[in-house]
CSV table of C-alpha atoms in Angstrom, one decimal:
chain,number,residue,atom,x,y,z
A,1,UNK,CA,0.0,0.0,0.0
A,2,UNK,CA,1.3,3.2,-0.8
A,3,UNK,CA,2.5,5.8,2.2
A,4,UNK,CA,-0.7,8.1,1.1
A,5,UNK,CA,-3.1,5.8,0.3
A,6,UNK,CA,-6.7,5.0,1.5
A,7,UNK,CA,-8.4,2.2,1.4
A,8,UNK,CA,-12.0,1.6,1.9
A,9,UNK,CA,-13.6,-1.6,2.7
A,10,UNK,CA,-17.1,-1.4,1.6
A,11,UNK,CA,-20.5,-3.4,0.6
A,12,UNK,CA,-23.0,-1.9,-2.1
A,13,UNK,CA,-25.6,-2.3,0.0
A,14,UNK,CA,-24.3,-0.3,3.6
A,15,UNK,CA,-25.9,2.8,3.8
A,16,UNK,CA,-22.9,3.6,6.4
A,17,UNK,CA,-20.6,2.9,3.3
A,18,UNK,CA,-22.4,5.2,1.0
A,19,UNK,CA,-22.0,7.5,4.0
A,20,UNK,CA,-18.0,7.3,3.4
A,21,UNK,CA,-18.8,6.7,-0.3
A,22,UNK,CA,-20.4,10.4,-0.9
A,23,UNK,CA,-18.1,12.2,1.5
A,24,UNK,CA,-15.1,11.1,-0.9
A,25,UNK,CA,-16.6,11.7,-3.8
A,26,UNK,CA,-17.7,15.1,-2.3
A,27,UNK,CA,-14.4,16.0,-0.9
A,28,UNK,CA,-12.5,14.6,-4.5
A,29,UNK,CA,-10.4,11.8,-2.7
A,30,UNK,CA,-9.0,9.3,-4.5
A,31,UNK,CA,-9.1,5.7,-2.9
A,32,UNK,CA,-9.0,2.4,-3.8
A,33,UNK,CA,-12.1,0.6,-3.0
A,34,UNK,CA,-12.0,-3.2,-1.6
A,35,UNK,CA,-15.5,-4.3,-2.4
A,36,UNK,CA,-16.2,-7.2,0.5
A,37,UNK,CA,-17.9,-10.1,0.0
A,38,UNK,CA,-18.9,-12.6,2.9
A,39,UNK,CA,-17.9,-15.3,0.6
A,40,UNK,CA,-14.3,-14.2,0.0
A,41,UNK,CA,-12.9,-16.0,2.7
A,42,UNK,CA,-9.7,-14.1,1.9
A,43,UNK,CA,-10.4,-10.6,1.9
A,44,UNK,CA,-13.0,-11.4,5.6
A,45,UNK,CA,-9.9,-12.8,7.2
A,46,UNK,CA,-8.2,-9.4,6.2
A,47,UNK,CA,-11.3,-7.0,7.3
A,48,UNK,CA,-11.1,-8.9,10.8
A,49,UNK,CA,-7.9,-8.4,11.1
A,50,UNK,CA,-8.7,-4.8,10.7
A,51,UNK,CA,-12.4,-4.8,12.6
A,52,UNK,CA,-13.1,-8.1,14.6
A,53,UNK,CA,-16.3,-6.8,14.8
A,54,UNK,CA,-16.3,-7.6,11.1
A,55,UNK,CA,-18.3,-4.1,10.5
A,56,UNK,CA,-17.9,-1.9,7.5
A,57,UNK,CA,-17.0,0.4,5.9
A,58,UNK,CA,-13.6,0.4,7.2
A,59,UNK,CA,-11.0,3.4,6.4
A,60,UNK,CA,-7.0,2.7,6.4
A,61,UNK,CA,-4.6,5.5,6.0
A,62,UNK,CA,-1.4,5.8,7.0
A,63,UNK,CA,-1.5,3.0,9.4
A,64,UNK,CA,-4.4,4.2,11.1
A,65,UNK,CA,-7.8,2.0,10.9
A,66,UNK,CA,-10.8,3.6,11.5
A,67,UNK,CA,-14.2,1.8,11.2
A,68,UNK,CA,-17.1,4.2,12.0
A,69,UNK,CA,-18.4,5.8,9.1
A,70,UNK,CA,-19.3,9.1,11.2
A,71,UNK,CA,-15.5,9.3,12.3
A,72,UNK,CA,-14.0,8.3,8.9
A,73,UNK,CA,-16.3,11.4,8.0
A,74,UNK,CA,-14.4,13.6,10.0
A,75,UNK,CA,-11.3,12.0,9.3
A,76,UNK,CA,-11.5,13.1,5.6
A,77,UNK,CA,-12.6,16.5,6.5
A,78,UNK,CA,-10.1,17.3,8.6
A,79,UNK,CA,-7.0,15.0,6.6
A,80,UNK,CA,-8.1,16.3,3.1
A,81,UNK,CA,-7.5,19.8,2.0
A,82,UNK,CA,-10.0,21.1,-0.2
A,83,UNK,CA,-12.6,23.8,-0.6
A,84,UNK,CA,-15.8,22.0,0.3
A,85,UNK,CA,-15.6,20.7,4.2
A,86,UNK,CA,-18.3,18.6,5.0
A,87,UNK,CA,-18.2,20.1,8.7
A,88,UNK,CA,-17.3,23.4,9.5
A,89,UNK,CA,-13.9,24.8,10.4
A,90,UNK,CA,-13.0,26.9,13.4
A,91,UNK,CA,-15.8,28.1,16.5
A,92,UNK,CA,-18.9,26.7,14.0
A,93,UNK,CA,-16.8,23.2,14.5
A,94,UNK,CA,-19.7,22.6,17.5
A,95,UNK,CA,-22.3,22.3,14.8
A,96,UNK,CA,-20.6,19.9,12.6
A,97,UNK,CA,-22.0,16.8,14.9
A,98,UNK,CA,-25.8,17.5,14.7
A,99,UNK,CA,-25.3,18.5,10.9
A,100,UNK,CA,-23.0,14.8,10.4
A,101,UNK,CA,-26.6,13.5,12.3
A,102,UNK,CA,-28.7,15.4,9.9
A,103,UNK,CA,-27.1,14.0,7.0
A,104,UNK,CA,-27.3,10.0,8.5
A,105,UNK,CA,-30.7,10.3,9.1
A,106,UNK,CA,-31.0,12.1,5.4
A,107,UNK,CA,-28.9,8.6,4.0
A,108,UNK,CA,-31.3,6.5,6.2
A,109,UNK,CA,-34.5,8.2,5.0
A,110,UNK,CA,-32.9,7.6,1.0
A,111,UNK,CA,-30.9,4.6,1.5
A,112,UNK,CA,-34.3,1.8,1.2
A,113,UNK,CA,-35.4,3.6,-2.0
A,114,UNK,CA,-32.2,3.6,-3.8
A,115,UNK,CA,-31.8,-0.4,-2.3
A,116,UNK,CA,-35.3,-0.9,-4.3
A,117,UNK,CA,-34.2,0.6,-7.2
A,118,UNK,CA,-30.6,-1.4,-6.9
A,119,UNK,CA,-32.7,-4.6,-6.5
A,120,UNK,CA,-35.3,-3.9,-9.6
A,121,UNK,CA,-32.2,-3.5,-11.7
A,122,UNK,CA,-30.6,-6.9,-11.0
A,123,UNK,CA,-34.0,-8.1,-11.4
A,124,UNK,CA,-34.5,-7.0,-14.7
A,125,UNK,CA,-31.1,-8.0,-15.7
A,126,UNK,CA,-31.4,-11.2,-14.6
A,127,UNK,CA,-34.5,-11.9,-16.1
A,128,UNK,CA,-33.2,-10.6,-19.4
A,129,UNK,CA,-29.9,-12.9,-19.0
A,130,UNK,CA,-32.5,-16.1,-18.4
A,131,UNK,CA,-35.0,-15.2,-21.0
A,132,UNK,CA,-31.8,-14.3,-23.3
């Protein structure tokens, strides 16, 4: 892994993911992207190692592992240094918690209707894969 890197381990379906997800994109990160899969036997024995929780998403940087999509939040606020902070800087700092809330319960709210439209798309292409 290289000194800078970051590394996210992640499943489609986590709305905490999509948290982590959206704040990079947001924020302009580059990262490479581990995609788990509970079958992988492999790559679970490597996100224990990391989380013996076995939760994700799961940030590594530098060494440092962070598994909370809330705090990997702040982590790339603070670490990356661009224009658009996803919490605010300075004295307004106290506010960036409840807004970080604001926008989990916003991912919550979202999260089943995107999963529906996920799941109608894998429908239809399987159906047009079998009927094919």
């Amino acid at each position: 892994m290289a000194n800078d890197e970051l590394v996210l381990y992640t499943i489609f379906r986590s709305s905490a993911a999509w948290r982590v997800r959206i704040a990079l994109a947001i924020k302009g990160v580059k990262y490479v992207s581990k995609a788990v899969s509970w079958d992988n036997k492999e790559l679970m024995a490597e996100l224990l190692s990391l989380n013996p929780a076995g939760r994700i998403p799961i940030l590594v940087h530098n060494g440092r592992v962070l598994t909370e999509s809330l705090a990997i939040v702040e982590y790339i606020d603070e670490w990356s240094k661009t224009v658009i902070d996803w919490t605010p800087r300075g004295p307004k700092r106290g506010r960036g918690r409840p807004q970080a809330r604001w926008k989990d319960l916003f991912i919550r709210a979202i999260g089943p209707t995107f999963l529906r439209e996920a799941r109608s798309h894998e429908w239809h292409a399987m159906h047009i894969r079998a009927y094919s």
